Short mmCIF file of C-alpha atoms in Angstrom, two decimals:
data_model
loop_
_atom_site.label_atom_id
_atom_site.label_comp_id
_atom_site.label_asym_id
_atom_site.label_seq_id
_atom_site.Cartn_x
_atom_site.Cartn_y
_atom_site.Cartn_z
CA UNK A 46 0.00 0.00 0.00
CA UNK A 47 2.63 2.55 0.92
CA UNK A 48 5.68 1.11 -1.42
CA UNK A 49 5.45 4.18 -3.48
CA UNK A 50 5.48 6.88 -0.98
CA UNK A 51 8.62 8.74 -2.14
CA UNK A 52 11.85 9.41 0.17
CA UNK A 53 10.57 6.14 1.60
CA UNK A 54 13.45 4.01 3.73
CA UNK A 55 12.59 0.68 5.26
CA UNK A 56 13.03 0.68 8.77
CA UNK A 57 16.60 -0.74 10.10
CA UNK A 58 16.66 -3.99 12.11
CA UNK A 59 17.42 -3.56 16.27
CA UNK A 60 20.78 -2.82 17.36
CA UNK A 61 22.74 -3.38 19.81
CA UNK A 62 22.85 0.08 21.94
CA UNK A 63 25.39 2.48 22.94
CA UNK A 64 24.10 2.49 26.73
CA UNK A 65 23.23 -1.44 27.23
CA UNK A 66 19.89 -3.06 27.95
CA UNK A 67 16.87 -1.08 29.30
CA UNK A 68 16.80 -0.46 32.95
CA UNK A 69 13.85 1.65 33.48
CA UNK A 70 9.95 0.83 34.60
CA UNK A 71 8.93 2.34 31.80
CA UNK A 72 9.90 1.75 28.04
CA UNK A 73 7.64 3.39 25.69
CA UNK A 74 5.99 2.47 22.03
CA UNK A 75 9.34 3.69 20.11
CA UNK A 76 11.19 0.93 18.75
CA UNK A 77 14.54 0.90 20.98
CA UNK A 78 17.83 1.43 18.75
CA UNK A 79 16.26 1.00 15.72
CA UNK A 80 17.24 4.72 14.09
CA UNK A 81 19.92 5.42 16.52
CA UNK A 82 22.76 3.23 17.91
CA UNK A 83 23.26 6.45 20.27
CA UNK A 84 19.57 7.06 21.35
CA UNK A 85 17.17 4.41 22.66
CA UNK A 86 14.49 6.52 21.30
CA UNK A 87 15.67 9.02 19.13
CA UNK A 88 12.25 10.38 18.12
CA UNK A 89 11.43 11.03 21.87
CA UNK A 90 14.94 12.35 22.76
CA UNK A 91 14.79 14.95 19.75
CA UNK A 92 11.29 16.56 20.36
CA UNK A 93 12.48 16.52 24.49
CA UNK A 94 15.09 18.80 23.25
CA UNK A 95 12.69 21.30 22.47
CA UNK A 96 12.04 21.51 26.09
CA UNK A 97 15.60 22.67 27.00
CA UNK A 98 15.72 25.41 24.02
CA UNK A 99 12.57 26.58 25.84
CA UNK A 100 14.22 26.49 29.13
CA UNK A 101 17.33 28.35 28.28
CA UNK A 102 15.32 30.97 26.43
CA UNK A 103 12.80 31.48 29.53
CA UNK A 104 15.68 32.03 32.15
CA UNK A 105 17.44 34.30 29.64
CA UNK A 106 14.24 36.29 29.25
CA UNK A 107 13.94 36.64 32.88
CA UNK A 108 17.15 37.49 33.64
CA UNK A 109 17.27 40.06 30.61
CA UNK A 110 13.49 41.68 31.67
CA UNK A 111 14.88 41.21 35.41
CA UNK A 112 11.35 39.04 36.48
CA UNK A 113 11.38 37.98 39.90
CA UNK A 114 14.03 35.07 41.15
CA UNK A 115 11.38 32.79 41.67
CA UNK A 116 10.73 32.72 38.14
CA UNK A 117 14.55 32.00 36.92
CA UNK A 118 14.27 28.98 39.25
CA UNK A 119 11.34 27.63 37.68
CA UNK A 120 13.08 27.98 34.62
CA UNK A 121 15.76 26.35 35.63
CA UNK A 122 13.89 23.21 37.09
CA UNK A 123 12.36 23.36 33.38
CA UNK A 124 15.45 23.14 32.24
CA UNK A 125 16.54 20.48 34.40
CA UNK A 126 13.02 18.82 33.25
CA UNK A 127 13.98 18.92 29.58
CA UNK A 128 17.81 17.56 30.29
CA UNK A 129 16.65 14.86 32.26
CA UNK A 130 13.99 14.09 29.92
CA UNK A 131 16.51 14.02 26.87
CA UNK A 132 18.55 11.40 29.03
CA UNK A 133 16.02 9.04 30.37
CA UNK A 134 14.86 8.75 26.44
CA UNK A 135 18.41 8.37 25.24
CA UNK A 136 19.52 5.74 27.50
CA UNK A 137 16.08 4.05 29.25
CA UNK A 138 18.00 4.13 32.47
CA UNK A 139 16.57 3.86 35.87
CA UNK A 140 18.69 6.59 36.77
CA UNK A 141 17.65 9.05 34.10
CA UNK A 142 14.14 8.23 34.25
CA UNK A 143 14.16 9.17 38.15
CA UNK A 144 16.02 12.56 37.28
CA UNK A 145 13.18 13.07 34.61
CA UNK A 146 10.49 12.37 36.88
CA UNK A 147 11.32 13.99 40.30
CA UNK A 148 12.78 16.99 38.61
CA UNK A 149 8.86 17.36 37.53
CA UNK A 150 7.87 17.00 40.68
CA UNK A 151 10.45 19.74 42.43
CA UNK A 152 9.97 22.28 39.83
CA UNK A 153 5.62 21.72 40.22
CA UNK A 154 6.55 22.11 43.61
CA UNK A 155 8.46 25.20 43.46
CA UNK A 156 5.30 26.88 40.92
CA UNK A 157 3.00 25.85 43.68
CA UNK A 158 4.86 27.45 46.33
CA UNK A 159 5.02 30.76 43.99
CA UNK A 160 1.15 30.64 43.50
CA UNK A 161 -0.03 30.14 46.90
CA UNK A 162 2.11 32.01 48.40
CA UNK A 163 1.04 35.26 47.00
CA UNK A 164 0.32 37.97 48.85
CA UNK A 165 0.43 35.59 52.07
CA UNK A 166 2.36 36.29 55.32
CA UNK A 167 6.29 35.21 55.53
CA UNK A 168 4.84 32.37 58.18
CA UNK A 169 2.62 31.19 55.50
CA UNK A 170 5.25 31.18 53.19
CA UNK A 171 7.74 29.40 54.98
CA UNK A 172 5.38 26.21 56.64
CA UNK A 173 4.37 25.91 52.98
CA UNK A 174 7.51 25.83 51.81
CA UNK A 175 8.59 23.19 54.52
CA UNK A 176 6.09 21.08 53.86
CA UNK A 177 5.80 20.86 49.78
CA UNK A 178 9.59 19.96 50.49
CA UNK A 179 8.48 17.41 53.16
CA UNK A 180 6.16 16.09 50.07
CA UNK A 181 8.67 16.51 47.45
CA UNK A 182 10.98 13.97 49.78
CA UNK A 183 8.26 11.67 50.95
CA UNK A 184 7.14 11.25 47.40
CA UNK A 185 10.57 10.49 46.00
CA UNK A 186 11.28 8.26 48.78
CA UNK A 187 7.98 6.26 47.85
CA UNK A 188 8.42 6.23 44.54
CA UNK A 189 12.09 4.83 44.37
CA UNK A 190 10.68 2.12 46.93
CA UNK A 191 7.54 0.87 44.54
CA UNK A 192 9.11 1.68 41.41
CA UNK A 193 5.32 2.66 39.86
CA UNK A 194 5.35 5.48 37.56
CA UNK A 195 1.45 5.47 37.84
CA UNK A 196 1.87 6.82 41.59
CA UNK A 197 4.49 9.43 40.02
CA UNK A 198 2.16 10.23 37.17
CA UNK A 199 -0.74 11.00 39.62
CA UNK A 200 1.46 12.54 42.26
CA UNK A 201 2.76 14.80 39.45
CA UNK A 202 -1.63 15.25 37.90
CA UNK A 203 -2.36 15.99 41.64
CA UNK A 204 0.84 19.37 42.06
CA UNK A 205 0.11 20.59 38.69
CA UNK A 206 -3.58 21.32 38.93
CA UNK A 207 -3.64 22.55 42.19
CA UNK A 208 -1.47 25.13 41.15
CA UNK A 209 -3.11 25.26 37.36
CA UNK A 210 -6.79 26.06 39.41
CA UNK A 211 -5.06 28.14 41.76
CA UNK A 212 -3.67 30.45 38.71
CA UNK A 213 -7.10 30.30 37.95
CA UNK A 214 -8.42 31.61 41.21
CA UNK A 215 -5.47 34.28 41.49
CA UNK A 216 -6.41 35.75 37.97
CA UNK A 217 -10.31 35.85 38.07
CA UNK A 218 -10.66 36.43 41.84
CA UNK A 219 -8.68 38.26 42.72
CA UNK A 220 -6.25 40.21 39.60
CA UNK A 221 -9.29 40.79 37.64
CA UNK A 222 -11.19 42.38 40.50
CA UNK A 223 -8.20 44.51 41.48
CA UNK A 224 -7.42 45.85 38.54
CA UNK A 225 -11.05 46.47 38.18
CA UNK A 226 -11.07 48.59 41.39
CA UNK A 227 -7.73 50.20 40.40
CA UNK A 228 -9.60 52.48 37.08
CA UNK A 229 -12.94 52.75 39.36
CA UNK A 230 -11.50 54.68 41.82
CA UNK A 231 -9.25 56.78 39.37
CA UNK A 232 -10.99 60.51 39.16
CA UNK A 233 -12.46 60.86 35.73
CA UNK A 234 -10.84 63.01 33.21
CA UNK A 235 -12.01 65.78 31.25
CA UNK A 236 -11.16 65.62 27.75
CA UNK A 237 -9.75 62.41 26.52
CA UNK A 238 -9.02 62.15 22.78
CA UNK A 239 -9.92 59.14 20.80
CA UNK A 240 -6.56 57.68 20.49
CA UNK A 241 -6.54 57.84 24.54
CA UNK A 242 -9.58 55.89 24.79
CA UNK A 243 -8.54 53.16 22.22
CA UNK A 244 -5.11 52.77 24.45
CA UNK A 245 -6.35 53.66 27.59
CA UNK A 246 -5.33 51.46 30.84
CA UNK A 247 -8.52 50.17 31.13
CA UNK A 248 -8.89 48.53 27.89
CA UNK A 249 -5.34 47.69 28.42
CA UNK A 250 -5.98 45.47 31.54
CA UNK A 251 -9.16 44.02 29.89
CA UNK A 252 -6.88 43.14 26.86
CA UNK A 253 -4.25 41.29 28.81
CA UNK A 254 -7.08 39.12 31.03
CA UNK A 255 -8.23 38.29 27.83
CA UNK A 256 -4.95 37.19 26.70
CA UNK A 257 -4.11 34.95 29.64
CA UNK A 258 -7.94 33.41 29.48
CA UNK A 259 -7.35 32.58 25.97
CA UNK A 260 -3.73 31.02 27.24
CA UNK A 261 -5.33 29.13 29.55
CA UNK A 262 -8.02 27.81 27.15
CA UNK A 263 -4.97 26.77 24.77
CA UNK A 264 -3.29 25.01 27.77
CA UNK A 265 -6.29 22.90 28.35
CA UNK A 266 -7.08 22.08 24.74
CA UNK A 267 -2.96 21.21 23.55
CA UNK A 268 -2.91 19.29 26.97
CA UNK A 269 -5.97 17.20 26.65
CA UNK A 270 -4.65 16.74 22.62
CA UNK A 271 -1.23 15.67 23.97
CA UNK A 272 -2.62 13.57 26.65
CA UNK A 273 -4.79 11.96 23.79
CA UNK A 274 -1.65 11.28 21.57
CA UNK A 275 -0.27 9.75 24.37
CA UNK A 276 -2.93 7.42 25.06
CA UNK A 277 -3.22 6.23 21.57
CA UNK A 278 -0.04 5.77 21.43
CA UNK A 279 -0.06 3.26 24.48
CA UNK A 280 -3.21 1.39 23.53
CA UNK A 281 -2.63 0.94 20.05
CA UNK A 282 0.92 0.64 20.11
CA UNK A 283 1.46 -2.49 18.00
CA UNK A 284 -0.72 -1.52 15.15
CA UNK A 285 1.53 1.81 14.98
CA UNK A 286 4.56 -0.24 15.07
CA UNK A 287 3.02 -1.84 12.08
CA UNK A 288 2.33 1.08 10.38
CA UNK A 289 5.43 2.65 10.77
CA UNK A 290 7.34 -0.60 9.30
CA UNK A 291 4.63 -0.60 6.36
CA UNK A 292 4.75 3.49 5.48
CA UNK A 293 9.00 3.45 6.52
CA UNK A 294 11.60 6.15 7.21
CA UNK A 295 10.85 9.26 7.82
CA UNK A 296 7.00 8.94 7.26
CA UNK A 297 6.96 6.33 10.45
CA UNK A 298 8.16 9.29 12.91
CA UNK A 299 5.17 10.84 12.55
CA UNK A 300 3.51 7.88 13.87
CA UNK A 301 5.58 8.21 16.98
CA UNK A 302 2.38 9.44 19.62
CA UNK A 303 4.39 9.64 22.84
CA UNK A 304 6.91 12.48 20.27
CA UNK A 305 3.47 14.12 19.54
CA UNK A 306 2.98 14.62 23.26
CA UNK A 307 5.89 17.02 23.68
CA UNK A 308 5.37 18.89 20.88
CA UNK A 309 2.47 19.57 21.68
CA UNK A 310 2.82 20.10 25.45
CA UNK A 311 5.16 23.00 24.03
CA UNK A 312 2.34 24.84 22.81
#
């Protein structure tokens, strides 16, 4: 059926790989060392990388626009995300895989702290900060004990949208209102030309809650597509194997779902 797609290689047989058998819980639908005698899954490891270009580019935006510290350090543990990400893909190593996972779980951990913590007291900040690092420890200790990556993947679900709703919360109840208040109580002004109005703070304020609603909207949508990619990809992983063999090199790498997922999580 596909024999006369053009540019079309057959797939290569396995390979021996550069960093030995597979030692980690979790081995996903990529063929291992098929493409790559370097990368386990080279598919996976490539579209990961995309993840530390984002990183480095975030904490040299903060650093150049001079955002708040908190910020560069989520960055960083995004960074750190993406590295160990690129690793545990590369080699399927039990090591690698934990430095992909837990780093998720720090640098959720750190956003959380960030978003809850805003506009609390110091004591607030600091018992929640003890005791998301008391989590953070009890989790990884857990985790390396049962070796499940479904308690790590529902650990991780459980971080992320508290502090996903909390954004939520912080931006309609409370930014929205006070930015509200902020042009209510400012004394009206006389004469305002019509190229005031159109740029005026107010409709400047509406414009950017509009813009983070409509980021948050996109969030949802690109995660739940990702998420969906990802699940195919588990489910129906042999008949994609299949397909890939049958439609060959490079066509079959867009058959790779669990690739899909990060490319689109970058959205």
């Amino acid at each position: 059926m596909f024999e006369n797609l053009s540019l079309r290689t057959p797939y290569p047989p396995p390979q021996e790989g550069f960093w030995g058998q597979p030692t980690s819980t979790l081995n996903w639908c990529e063929e291992d060392y098929v493409i790559s005698h370097y990368a386990a899954e080279i598919t996976n490891t490539l579209t990961n990388a995309l993840f530390v270009a984002l990183g480095i580019r975030g904490v040299r935006n903060c650093l150049k626009y001079r955002h708040d510290t908190v910020f560069v350090i989520a960055y960083l543990g995004y960074l750190l995300v993406g590295c160990g990400s690129v690793a545990f893909h590369a080699t399927l190593s039990y090591p690698m895989q934990l430095v992909d996972e837990l780093s998720m779980i720090y640098t959720t951990s750190i956003l959380c702290h960030a978003i809850f913590t805003q506009d609390r007291s110091r004591l607030f900040s600091i018992f929640l900060g003890i005791g998301l690092v008391a989590l953070s420890i009890s989790i990884t200790a857990y985790y390396h004990y049962i070796q499940d990556p479904t308690f790590h993947q529902n650990a991780f679900s459980i971080l992320f949208l508290a502090t996903v709703f909390r954004s939520l919360y912080t931006m309609e109840a409370i930014l929205r209102p006070m930015l509200s208040k902020t042009h209510i109580n400012k004394p009206p002004r006389t004469s305002v030309s019509n190229k005031e109005t159109r740029s005026s703070p107010v409709q400047s304020d509406r414009a950017i809650i509009c813009e983070m609603r409509w980021i948050v909207a996109m969030g949802f949508i690109t995660c739940a597509a990702g998420i969906t990619a990802w699940k195919v990809d588990n489910i129906h992983c042999g008949d994609l194997v299949r397909w890939r063999h049958e439609v060959g090199l490079p066509w079959g790498i867009l058959l790779e779902g669990h690739g899909w997922w990060y490319v689109i999580a970058l959205r």
